[in-house]
PDB file of C-alpha atoms in Angstrom:
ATOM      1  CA  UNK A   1     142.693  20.110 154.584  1.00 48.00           C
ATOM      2  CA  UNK A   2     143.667  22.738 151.719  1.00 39.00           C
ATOM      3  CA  UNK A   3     144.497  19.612 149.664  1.00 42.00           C
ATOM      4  CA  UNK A   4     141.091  18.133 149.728  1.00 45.00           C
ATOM      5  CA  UNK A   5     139.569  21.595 148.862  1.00 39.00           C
ATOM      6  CA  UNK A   6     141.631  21.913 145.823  1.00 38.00           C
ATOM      7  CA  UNK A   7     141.241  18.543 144.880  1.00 43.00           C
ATOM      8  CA  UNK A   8     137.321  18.532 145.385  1.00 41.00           C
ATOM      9  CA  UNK A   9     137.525  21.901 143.115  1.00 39.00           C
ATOM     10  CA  UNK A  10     139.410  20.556 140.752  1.00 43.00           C
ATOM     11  CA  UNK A  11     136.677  17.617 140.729  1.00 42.00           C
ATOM     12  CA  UNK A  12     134.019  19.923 140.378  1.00 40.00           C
ATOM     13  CA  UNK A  13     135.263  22.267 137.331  1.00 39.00           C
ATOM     14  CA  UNK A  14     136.137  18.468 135.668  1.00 39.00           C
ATOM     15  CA  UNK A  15     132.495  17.356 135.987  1.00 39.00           C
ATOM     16  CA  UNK A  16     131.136  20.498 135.056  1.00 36.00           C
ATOM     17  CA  UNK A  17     133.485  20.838 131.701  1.00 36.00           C
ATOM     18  CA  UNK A  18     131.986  17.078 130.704  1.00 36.00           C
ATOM     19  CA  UNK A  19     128.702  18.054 131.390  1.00 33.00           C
ATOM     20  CA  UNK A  20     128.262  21.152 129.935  1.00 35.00           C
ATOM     21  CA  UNK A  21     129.900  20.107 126.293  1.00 32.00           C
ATOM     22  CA  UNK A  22     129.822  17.592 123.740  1.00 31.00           C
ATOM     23  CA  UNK A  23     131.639  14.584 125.049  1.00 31.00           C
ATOM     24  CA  UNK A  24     132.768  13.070 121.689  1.00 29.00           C
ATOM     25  CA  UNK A  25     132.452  13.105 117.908  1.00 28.00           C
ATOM     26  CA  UNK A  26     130.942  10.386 115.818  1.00 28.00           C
ATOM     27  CA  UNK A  27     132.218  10.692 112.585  1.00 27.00           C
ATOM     28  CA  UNK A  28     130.877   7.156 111.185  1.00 29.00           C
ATOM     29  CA  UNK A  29     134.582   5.752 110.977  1.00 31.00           C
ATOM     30  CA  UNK A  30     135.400   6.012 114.274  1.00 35.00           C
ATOM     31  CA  UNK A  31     136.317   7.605 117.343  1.00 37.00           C
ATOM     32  CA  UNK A  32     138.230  11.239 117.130  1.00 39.00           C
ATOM     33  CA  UNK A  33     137.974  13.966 120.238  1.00 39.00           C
ATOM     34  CA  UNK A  34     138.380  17.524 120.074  1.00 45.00           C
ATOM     35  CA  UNK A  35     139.745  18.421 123.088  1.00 44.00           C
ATOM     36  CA  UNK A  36     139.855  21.928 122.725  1.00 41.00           C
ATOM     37  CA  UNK A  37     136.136  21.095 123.027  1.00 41.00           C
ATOM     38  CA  UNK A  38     136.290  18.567 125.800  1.00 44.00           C
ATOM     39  CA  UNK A  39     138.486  17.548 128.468  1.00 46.00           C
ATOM     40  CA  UNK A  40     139.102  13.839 129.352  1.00 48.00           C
ATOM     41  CA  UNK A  41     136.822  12.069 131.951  1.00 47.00           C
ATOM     42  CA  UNK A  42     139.777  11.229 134.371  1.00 44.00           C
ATOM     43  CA  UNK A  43     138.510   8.992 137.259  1.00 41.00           C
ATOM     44  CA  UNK A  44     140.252   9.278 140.563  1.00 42.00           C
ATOM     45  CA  UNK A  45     143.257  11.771 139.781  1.00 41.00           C
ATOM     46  CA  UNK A  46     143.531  13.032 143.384  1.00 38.00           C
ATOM     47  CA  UNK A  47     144.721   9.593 144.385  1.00 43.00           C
ATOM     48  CA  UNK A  48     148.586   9.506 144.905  1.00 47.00           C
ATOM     49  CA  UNK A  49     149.767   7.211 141.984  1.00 52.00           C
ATOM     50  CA  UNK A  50     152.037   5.913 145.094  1.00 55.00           C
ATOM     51  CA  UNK A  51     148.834   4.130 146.336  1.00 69.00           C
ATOM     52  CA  UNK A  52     148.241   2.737 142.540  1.00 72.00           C
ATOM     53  CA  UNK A  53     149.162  -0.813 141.549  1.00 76.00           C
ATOM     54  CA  UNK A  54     150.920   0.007 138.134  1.00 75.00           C
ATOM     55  CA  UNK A  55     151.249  -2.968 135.502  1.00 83.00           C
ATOM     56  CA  UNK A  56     154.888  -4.310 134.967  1.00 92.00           C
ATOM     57  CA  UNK A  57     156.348  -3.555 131.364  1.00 93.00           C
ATOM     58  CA  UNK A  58     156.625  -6.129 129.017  1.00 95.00           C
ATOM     59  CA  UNK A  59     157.974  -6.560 125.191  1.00 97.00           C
ATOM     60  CA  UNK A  60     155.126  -7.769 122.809  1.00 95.00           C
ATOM     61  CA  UNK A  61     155.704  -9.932 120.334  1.00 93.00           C
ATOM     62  CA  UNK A  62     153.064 -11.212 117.568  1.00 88.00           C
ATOM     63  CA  UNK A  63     153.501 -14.037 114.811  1.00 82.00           C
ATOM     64  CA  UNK A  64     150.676 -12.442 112.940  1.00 75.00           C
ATOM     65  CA  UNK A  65     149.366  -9.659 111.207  1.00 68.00           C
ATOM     66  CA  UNK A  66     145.845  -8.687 112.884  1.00 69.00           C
ATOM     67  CA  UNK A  67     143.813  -6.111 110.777  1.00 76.00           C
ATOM     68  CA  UNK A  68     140.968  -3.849 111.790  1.00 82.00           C
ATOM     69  CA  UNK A  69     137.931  -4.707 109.569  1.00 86.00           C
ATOM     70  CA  UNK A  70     137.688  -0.626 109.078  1.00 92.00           C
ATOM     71  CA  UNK A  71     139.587   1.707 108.284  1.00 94.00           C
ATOM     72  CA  UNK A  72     139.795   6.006 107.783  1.00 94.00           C
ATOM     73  CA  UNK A  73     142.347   8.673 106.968  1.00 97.00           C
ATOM     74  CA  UNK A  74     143.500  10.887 109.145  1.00 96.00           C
ATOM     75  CA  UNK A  75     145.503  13.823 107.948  1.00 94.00           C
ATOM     76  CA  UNK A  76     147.578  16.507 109.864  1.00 92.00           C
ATOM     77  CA  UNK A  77     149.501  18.887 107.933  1.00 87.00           C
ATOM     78  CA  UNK A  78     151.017  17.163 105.159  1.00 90.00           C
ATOM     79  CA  UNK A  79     150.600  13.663 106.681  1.00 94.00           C
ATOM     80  CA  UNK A  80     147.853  11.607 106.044  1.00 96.00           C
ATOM     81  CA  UNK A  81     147.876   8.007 108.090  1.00 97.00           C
ATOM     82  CA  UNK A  82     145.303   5.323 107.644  1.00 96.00           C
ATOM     83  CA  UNK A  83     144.018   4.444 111.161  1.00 95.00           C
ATOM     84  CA  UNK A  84     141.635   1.874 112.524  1.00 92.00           C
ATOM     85  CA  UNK A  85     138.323   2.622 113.788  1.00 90.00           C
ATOM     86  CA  UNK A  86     138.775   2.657 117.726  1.00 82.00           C
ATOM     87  CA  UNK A  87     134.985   1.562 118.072  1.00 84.00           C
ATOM     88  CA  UNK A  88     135.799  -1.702 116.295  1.00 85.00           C
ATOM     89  CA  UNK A  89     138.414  -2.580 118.956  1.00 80.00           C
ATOM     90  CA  UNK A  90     135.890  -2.655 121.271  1.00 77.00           C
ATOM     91  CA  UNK A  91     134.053  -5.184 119.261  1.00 78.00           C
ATOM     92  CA  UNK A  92     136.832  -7.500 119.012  1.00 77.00           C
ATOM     93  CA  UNK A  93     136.958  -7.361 123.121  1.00 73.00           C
ATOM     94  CA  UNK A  94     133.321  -6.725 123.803  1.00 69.00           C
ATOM     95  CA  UNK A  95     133.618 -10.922 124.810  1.00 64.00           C
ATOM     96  CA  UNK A  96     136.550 -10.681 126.899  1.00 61.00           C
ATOM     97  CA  UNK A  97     135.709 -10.699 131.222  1.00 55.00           C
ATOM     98  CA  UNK A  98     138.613  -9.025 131.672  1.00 55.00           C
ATOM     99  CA  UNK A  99     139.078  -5.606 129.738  1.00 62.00           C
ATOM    100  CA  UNK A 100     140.576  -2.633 130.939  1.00 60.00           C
ATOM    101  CA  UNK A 101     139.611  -0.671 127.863  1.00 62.00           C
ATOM    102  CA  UNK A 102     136.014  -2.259 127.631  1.00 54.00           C
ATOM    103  CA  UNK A 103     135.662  -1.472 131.477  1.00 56.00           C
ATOM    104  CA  UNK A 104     137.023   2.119 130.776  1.00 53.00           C
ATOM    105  CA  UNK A 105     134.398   2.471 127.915  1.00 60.00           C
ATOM    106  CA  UNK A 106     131.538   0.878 129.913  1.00 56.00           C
ATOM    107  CA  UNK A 107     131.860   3.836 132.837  1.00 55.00           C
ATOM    108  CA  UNK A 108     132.482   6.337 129.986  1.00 58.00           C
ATOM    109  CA  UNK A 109     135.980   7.284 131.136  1.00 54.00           C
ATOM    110  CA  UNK A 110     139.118   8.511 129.297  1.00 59.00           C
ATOM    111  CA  UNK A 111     141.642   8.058 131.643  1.00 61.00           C
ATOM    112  CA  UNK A 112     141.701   5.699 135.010  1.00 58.00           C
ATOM    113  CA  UNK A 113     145.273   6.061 136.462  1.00 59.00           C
ATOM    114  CA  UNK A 114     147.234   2.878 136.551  1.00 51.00           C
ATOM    115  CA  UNK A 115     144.451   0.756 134.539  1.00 47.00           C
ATOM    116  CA  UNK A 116     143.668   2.945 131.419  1.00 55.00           C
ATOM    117  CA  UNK A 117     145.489   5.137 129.964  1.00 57.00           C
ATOM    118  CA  UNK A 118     143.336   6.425 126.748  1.00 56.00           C
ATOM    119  CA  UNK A 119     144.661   4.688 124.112  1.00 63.00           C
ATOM    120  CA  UNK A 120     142.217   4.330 121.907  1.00 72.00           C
ATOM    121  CA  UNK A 121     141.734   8.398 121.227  1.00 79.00           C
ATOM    122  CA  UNK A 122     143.798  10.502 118.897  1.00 88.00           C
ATOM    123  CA  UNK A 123     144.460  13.078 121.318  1.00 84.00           C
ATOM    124  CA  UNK A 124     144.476  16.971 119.889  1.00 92.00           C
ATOM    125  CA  UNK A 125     148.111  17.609 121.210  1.00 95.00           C
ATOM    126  CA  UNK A 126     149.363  13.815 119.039  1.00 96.00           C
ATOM    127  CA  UNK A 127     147.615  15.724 116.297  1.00 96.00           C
ATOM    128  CA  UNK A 128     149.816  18.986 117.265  1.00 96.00           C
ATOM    129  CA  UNK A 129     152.958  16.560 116.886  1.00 96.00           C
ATOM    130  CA  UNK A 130     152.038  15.221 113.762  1.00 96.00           C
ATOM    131  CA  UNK A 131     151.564  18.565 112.361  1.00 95.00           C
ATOM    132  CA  UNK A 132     155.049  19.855 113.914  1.00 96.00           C
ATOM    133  CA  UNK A 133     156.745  16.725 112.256  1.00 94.00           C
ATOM    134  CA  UNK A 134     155.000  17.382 108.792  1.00 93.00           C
ATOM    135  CA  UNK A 135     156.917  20.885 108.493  1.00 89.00           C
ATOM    136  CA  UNK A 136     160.373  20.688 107.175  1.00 80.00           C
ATOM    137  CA  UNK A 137     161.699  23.323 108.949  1.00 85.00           C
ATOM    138  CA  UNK A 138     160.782  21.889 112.119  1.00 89.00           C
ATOM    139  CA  UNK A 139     162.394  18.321 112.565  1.00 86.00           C
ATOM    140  CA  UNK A 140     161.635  15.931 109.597  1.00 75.00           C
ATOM    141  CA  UNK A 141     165.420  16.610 108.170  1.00 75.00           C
ATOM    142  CA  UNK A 142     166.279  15.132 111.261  1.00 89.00           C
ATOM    143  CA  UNK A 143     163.788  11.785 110.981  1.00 94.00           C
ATOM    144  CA  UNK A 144     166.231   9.814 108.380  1.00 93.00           C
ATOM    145  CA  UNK A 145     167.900   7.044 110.156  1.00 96.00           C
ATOM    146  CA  UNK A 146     166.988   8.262 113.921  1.00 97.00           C
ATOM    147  CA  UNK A 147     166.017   5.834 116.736  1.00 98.00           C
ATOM    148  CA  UNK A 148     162.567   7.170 117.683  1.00 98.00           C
ATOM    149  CA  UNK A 149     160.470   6.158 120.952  1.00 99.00           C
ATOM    150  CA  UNK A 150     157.200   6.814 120.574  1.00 98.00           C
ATOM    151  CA  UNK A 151     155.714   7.363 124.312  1.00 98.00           C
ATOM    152  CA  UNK A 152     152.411   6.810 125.377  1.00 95.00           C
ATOM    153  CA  UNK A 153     151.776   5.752 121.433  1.00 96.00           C
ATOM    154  CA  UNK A 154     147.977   4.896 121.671  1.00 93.00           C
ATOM    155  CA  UNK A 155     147.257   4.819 118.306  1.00 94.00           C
ATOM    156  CA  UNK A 156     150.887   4.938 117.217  1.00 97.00           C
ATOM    157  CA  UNK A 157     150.386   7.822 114.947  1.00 97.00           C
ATOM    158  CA  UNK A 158     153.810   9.670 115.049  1.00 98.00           C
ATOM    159  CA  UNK A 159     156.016   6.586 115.382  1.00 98.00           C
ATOM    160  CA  UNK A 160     153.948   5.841 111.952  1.00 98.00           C
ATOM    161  CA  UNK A 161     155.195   9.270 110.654  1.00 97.00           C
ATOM    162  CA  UNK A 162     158.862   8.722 111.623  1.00 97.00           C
ATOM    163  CA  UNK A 163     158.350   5.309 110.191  1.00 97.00           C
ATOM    164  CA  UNK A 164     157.376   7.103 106.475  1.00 96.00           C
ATOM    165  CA  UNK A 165     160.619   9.502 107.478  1.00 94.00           C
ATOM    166  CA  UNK A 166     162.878   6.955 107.239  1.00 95.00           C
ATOM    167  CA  UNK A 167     163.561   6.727 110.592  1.00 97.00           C
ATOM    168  CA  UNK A 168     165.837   3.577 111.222  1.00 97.00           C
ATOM    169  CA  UNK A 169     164.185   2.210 114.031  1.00 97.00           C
ATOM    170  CA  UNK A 170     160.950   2.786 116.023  1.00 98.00           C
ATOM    171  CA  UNK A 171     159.437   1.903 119.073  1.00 98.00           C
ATOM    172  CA  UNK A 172     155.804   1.969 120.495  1.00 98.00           C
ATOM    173  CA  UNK A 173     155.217   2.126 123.900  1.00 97.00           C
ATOM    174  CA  UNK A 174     151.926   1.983 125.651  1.00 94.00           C
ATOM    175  CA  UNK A 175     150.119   1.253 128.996  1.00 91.00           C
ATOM    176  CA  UNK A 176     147.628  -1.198 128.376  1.00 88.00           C
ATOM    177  CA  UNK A 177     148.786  -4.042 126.169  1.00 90.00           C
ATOM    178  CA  UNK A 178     145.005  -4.544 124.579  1.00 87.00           C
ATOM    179  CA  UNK A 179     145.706  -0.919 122.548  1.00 90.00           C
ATOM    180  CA  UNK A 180     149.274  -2.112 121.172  1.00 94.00           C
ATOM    181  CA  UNK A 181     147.719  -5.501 120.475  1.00 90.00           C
ATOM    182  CA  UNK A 182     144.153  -4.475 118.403  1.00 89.00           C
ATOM    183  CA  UNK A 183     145.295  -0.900 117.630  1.00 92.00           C
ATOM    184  CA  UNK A 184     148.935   0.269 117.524  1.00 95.00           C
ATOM    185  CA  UNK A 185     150.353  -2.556 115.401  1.00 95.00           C
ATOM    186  CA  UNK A 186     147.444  -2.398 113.249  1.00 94.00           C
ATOM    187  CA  UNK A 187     147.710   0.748 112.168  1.00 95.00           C
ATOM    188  CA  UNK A 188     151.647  -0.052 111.451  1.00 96.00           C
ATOM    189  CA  UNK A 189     150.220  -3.232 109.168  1.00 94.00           C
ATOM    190  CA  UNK A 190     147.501  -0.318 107.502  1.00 94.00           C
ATOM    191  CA  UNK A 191     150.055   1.849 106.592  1.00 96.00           C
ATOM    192  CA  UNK A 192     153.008  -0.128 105.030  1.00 95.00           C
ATOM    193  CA  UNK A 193     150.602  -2.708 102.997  1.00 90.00           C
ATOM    194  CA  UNK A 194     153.145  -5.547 101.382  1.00 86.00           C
ATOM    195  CA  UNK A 195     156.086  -3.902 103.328  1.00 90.00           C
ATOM    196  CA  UNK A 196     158.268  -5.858 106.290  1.00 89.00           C
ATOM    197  CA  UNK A 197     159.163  -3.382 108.635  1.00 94.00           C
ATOM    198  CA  UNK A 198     159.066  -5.983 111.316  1.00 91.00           C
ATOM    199  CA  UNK A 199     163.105  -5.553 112.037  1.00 94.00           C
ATOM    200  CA  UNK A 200     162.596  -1.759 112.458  1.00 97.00           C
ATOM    201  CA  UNK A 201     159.664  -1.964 115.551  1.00 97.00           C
ATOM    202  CA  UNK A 202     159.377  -2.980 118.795  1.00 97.00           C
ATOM    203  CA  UNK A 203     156.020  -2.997 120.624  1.00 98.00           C
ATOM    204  CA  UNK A 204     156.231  -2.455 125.051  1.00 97.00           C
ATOM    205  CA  UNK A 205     153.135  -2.026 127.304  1.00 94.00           C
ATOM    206  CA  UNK A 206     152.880  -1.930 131.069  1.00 92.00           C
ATOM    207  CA  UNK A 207     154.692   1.345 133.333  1.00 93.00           C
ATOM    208  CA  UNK A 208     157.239   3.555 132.461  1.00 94.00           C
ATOM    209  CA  UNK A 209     159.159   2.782 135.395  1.00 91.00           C
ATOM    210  CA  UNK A 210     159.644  -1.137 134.918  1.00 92.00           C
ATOM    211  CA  UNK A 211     160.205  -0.199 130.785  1.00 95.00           C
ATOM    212  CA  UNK A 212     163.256   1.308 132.124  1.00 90.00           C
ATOM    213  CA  UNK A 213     164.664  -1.445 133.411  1.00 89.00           C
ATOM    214  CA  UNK A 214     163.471  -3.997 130.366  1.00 92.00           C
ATOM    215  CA  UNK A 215     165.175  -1.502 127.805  1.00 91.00           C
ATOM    216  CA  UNK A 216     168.198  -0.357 129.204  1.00 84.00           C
ATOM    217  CA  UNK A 217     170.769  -1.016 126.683  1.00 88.00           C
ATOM    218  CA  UNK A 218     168.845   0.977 124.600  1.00 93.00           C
ATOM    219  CA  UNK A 219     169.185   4.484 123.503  1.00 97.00           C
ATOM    220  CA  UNK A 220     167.119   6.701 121.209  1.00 98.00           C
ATOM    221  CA  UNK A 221     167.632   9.827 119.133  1.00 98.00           C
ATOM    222  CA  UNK A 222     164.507  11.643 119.567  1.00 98.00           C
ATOM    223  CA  UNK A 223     161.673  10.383 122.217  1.00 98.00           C
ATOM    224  CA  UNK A 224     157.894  12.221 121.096  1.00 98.00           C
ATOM    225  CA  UNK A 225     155.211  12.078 123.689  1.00 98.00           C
ATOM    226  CA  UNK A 226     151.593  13.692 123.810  1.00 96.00           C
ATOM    227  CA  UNK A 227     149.097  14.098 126.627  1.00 93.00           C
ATOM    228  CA  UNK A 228     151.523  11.961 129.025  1.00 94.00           C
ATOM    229  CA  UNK A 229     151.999  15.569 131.710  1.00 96.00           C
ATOM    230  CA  UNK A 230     148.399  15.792 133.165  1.00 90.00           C
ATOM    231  CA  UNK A 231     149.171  13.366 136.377  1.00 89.00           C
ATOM    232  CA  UNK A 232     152.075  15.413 138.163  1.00 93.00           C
ATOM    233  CA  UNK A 233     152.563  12.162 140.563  1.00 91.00           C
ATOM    234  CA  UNK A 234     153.890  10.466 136.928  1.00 91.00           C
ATOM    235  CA  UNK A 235     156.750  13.353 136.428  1.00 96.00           C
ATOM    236  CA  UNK A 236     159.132  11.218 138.414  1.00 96.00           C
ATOM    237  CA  UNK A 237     159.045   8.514 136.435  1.00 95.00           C
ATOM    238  CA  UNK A 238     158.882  10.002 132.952  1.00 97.00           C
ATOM    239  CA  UNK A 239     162.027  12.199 133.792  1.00 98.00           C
ATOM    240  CA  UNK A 240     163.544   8.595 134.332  1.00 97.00           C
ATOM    241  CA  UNK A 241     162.595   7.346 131.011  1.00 98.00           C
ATOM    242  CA  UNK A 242     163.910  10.418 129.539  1.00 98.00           C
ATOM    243  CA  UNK A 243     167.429  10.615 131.603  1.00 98.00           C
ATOM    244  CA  UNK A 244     167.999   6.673 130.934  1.00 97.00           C
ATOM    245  CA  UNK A 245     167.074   6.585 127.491  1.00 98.00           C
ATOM    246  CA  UNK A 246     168.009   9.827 125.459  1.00 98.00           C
ATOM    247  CA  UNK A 247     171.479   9.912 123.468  1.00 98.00           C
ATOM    248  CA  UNK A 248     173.685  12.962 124.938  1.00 97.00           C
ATOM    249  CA  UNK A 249     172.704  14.446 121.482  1.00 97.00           C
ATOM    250  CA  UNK A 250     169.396  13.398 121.667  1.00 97.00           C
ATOM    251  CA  UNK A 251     165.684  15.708 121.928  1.00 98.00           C
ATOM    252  CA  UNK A 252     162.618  14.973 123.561  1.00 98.00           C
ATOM    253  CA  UNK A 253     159.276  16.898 122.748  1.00 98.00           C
ATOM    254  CA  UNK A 254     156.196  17.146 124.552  1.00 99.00           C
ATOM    255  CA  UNK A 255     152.837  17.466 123.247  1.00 98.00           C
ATOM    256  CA  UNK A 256     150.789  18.964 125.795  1.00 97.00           C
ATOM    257  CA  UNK A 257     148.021  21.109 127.492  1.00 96.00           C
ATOM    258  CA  UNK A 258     149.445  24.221 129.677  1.00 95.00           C
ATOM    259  CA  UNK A 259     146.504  23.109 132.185  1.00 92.00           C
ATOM    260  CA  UNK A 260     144.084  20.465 132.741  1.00 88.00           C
ATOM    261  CA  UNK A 261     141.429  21.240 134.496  1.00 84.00           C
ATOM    262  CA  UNK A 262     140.639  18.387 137.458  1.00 77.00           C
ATOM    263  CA  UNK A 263     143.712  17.118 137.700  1.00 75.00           C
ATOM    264  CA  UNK A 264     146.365  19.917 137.634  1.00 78.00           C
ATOM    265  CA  UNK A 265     149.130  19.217 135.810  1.00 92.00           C
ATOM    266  CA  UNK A 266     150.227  20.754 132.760  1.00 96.00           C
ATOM    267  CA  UNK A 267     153.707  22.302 130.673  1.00 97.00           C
ATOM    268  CA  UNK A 268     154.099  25.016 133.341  1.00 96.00           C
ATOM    269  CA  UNK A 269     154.218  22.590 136.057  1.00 96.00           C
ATOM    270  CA  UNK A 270     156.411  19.952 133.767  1.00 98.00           C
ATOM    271  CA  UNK A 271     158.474  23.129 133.412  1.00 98.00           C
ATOM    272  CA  UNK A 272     158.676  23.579 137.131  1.00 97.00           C
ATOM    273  CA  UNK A 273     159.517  20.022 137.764  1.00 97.00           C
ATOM    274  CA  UNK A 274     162.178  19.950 134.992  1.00 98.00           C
ATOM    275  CA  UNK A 275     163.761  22.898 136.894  1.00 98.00           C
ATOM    276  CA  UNK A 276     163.882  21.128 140.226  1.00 98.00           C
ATOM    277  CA  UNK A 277     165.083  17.895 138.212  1.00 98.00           C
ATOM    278  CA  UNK A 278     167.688  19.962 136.745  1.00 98.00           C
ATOM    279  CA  UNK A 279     169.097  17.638 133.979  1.00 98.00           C
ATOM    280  CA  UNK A 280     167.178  18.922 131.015  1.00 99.00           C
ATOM    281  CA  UNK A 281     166.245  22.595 129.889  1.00 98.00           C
ATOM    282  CA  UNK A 282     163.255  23.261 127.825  1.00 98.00           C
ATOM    283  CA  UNK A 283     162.418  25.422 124.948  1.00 98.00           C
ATOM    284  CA  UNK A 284     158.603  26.493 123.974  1.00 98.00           C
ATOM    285  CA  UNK A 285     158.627  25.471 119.931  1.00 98.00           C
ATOM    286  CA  UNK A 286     154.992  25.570 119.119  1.00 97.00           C
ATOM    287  CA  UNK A 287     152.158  26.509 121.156  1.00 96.00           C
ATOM    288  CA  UNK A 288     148.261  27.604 120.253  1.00 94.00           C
ATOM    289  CA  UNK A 289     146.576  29.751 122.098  1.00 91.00           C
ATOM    290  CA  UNK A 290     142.865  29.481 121.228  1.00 84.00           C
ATOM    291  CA  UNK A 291     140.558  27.918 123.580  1.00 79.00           C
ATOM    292  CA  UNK A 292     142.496  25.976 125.364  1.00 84.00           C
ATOM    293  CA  UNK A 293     146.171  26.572 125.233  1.00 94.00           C
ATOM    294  CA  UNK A 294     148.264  23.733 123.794  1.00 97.00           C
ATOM    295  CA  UNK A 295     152.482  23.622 123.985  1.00 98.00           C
ATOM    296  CA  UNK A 296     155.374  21.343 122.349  1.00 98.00           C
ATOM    297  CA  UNK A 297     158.229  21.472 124.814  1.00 99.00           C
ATOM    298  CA  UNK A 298     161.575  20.705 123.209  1.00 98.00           C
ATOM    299  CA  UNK A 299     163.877  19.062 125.971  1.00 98.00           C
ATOM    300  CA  UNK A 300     167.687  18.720 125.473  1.00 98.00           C
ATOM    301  CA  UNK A 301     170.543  18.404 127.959  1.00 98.00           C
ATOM    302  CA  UNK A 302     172.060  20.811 130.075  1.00 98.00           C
TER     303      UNK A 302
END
């Protein structure tokens, strides 16, 4: 019974934060959220993501190089990517029956647990991580020549950046295979124009559980994910990604909220879990505290 009080409260202050601010910023070149202004419209997040029906992982492969008819730049810090307009994306699909992204979009949701995961946003905290990477004291020395997992890529922004770093090999992950397929590797084709870097990326979509199994001879140096803590049912599973996949040497970080409202999750509670887990230790190295507080977790091996 307390459960479905505090899950019918957490509804509540969700719907209330979406109604009672803007829901999202038009700039004319696409689609761009400030969350410290917004939270995401997350349908059923009560649900035990036990009860979902999670799509299996799968490499993507692709004989050609698709381009967005639009483009803008986006800049964070000292790095400025060229991205595709997210709104033109759902142009390319608005003829497809079966979307997940245009059926997302069409009941004005962000997030639906196991079916779409909000890939077509630049999320604030990816924008925190892009801004983290741009200072040299932070982690760009350590870029050059590093395998680099990019997590929950969406738009694929910081595996671009570790891409420009020299980094020797990237790879984007997503949920849904329609944002790898009309956005993620287009913004890779926008921002190396007349370069190959075909032998340095991999694309994967579907769960994080199953990608475990479909990459694991594979080990990276440093694994960067944003927004990917706000459904504490998914800790299980990421932890897994992270144990199986990290180099003994290796870092994680973790762009993220310290609370989202209507759902619950958050770094305190990743914190909490990591504890219990007790195979990593974390380390606060940037956090903003305005408005909404945001965090990047650095996680290493005990």
């Amino acid at each position: 019974m307390l459960a479905e009080v505090v899950c019918f409260v957490d509804k509540f202050y969700s719907h209330v934060w979406r109604v009672a601010v803007p829901t999202i910023w038009q700039y004319g070149y696409g689609i761009h959220l400030n969350d410290s202004e917004r939270m995401p419209d997350i349908m059923d997040t009560c649900d035990s993501s036990s009860d979902l029906s999670w799509q299996p992982a799968k490499e993507l492969v692709f004989n050609c190089d698709p381009l967005l008819p639009s483009s803008y730049i986006h800049t964070c810090g000292k790095i400025s990517l060229e991205l595709g307009v997210a709104e033109d994306v759902l142009k390319i699909i608005e003829d497809s029956e079966e979307s997940c992204v245009k059926s997302a979009e069409s009941q004005n949701s962000d997030l639906i647990p196991a079916f779409y995961e909000g890939g077509l946003k630049v999320w604030e905290c990816t924008d925190d991580l892009l801004g983290f990477l741009s200072n040299p004291s932070n982690i760009q020395q350590k870029l050059k020549d590093s395998a680099v997992l990019d997590l929950g890529c969406g738009s694929g922004a910081v595996g671009i950046s570790c891409l420009m770093s020299e980094a020797s090999h990237v790879h984007f992950q997503d949920y849904n295979e329609e944002v790898i397929k009309y956005y993620t590797r287009p913004n890779v084709t926008l921002n190396f124009p007349g370069v190959n870097v075909e032998d340095k990326v991999r694309y994967f979509s579907g769960d994080w559980e199953s990608f475990c199994g479909l990459v694991q001879d594979v080990k990276y140096d440093l694994i960067f994910t944003s927004e990917t803590i706000y459904n504490p049912d998914c800790y299980k599973k990421l932890l897994k990604v992270f144990k199986q996949l990290l180099k003994p040497e290796g870092h994680v970080y973790v762009a993220a909220k310290t609370y989202y409202f209507g759902v619950g999750g958050g770094t305190r509670q990743f914190e909490e879990a990591l504890e219990t887990d007790g195979v990593f230790k974390s380390e606060v190295v940037w956090k903003f505290d305005s408005g909404l507080n945001r965090e990047i977790l650095k996680l290493t091996w005990l």
